[in-house]
Amino acid sequence: MMWCVTITYGITPEEVLARYGADARTARLLTRQQAAQLAGDDLPEGSVLRAGRTGDWSFCFEDYGVMGCMPGPLSALSRGTETFSVLRGGDGMNGFAYWRDGQCTERFEPGATGTKPRPPHPWWDAVQGRLDASSEEFPGLVPVLEATARHTRAVLDTGILDGPLLTLRLDDSDLTPAPQTPQQAPRPPKGVRGVPARPGPPPPPTMRQAVNVPVT
């Protein structure tokens, strides 16, 4: 099963959808089962976006979608704040990215040393430490989700994802485009919890709650 989720601090679910490029006014509260009916094969290329909130963080979840790992939405989502992106690819390739104030500071495939970013890379270190400590031969995305939860304290479980969330379908042609200007060194946004006063992603704080996004 393929899925993608973004988690953004301090904005509403409606704003999340808008930053993907959607008209949030067209969103409806639908369950996961109801939302599946919006993903017909006879429709234009696109993705079903489902947005909600947990604590101070808003998320957008896609079944069989990858919009949440594209630079256009991630740059927009993280403008003035911070955004995590986690992808479980249908081809077995997983992905993690951390964006802050419109800039990508880390992006890698968990466990694939060839994708290790340039230092500093605290998120790589946090995820790799959990991979090394795991007793499972193939822990999947669990170490990634644990590292993310340690920072966000956001809990996404099947009850939340299966329940009613703000839902709409976004065509590929309406997706927020990638930034046209070259990326500069990230500047920390003001007033965002957990963001240091100098460039470089912050190390995750002590974990208080564990995320429970299904990984099977």
Short mmCIF file of N, CA and C in Angstrom, two decimals, residues 2-4 46-48 62-69:
data_model
loop_
_atom_site.label_atom_id
_atom_site.label_comp_id
_atom_site.label_asym_id
_atom_site.label_seq_id
_atom_site.Cartn_x
_atom_site.Cartn_y
_atom_site.Cartn_z
N MET A 2 0.54 2.19 -0.87
CA MET A 2 1.29 3.44 -0.95
C MET A 2 0.50 4.56 -0.27
N TRP A 3 1.21 5.40 0.48
CA TRP A 3 0.58 6.57 1.06
C TRP A 3 1.62 7.66 1.28
N CYS A 4 1.12 8.88 1.48
CA CYS A 4 2.00 10.02 1.73
C CYS A 4 1.30 10.93 2.74
N GLY A 46 -4.60 13.11 -10.70
CA GLY A 46 -4.66 13.94 -9.51
C GLY A 46 -4.56 13.09 -8.27
N SER A 47 -4.98 13.65 -7.14
CA SER A 47 -4.89 12.92 -5.87
C SER A 47 -6.01 13.38 -4.95
N VAL A 48 -6.44 12.48 -4.09
CA VAL A 48 -7.43 12.80 -3.07
C VAL A 48 -6.69 13.24 -1.81
N GLU A 62 -2.64 11.21 1.91
CA GLU A 62 -3.04 10.71 0.59
C GLU A 62 -2.87 9.20 0.54
N ASP A 63 -3.92 8.50 0.18
CA ASP A 63 -3.80 7.10 -0.21
C ASP A 63 -3.45 7.07 -1.69
N TYR A 64 -2.40 6.39 -2.06
CA TYR A 64 -1.99 6.24 -3.46
C TYR A 64 -1.73 7.60 -4.12
N GLY A 65 -1.17 8.54 -3.37
CA GLY A 65 -0.84 9.85 -3.91
C GLY A 65 0.55 10.27 -3.48
N VAL A 66 1.14 11.20 -4.26
CA VAL A 66 2.51 11.64 -3.96
C VAL A 66 2.64 13.16 -3.96
N MET A 67 1.53 13.88 -3.97
CA MET A 67 1.63 15.33 -3.99
C MET A 67 2.37 15.87 -2.76
N GLY A 68 2.24 15.17 -1.65
CA GLY A 68 2.86 15.62 -0.41
C GLY A 68 4.36 15.44 -0.34
N CYS A 69 4.97 14.92 -1.40
CA CYS A 69 6.42 14.85 -1.42
C CYS A 69 7.00 15.70 -2.55
#
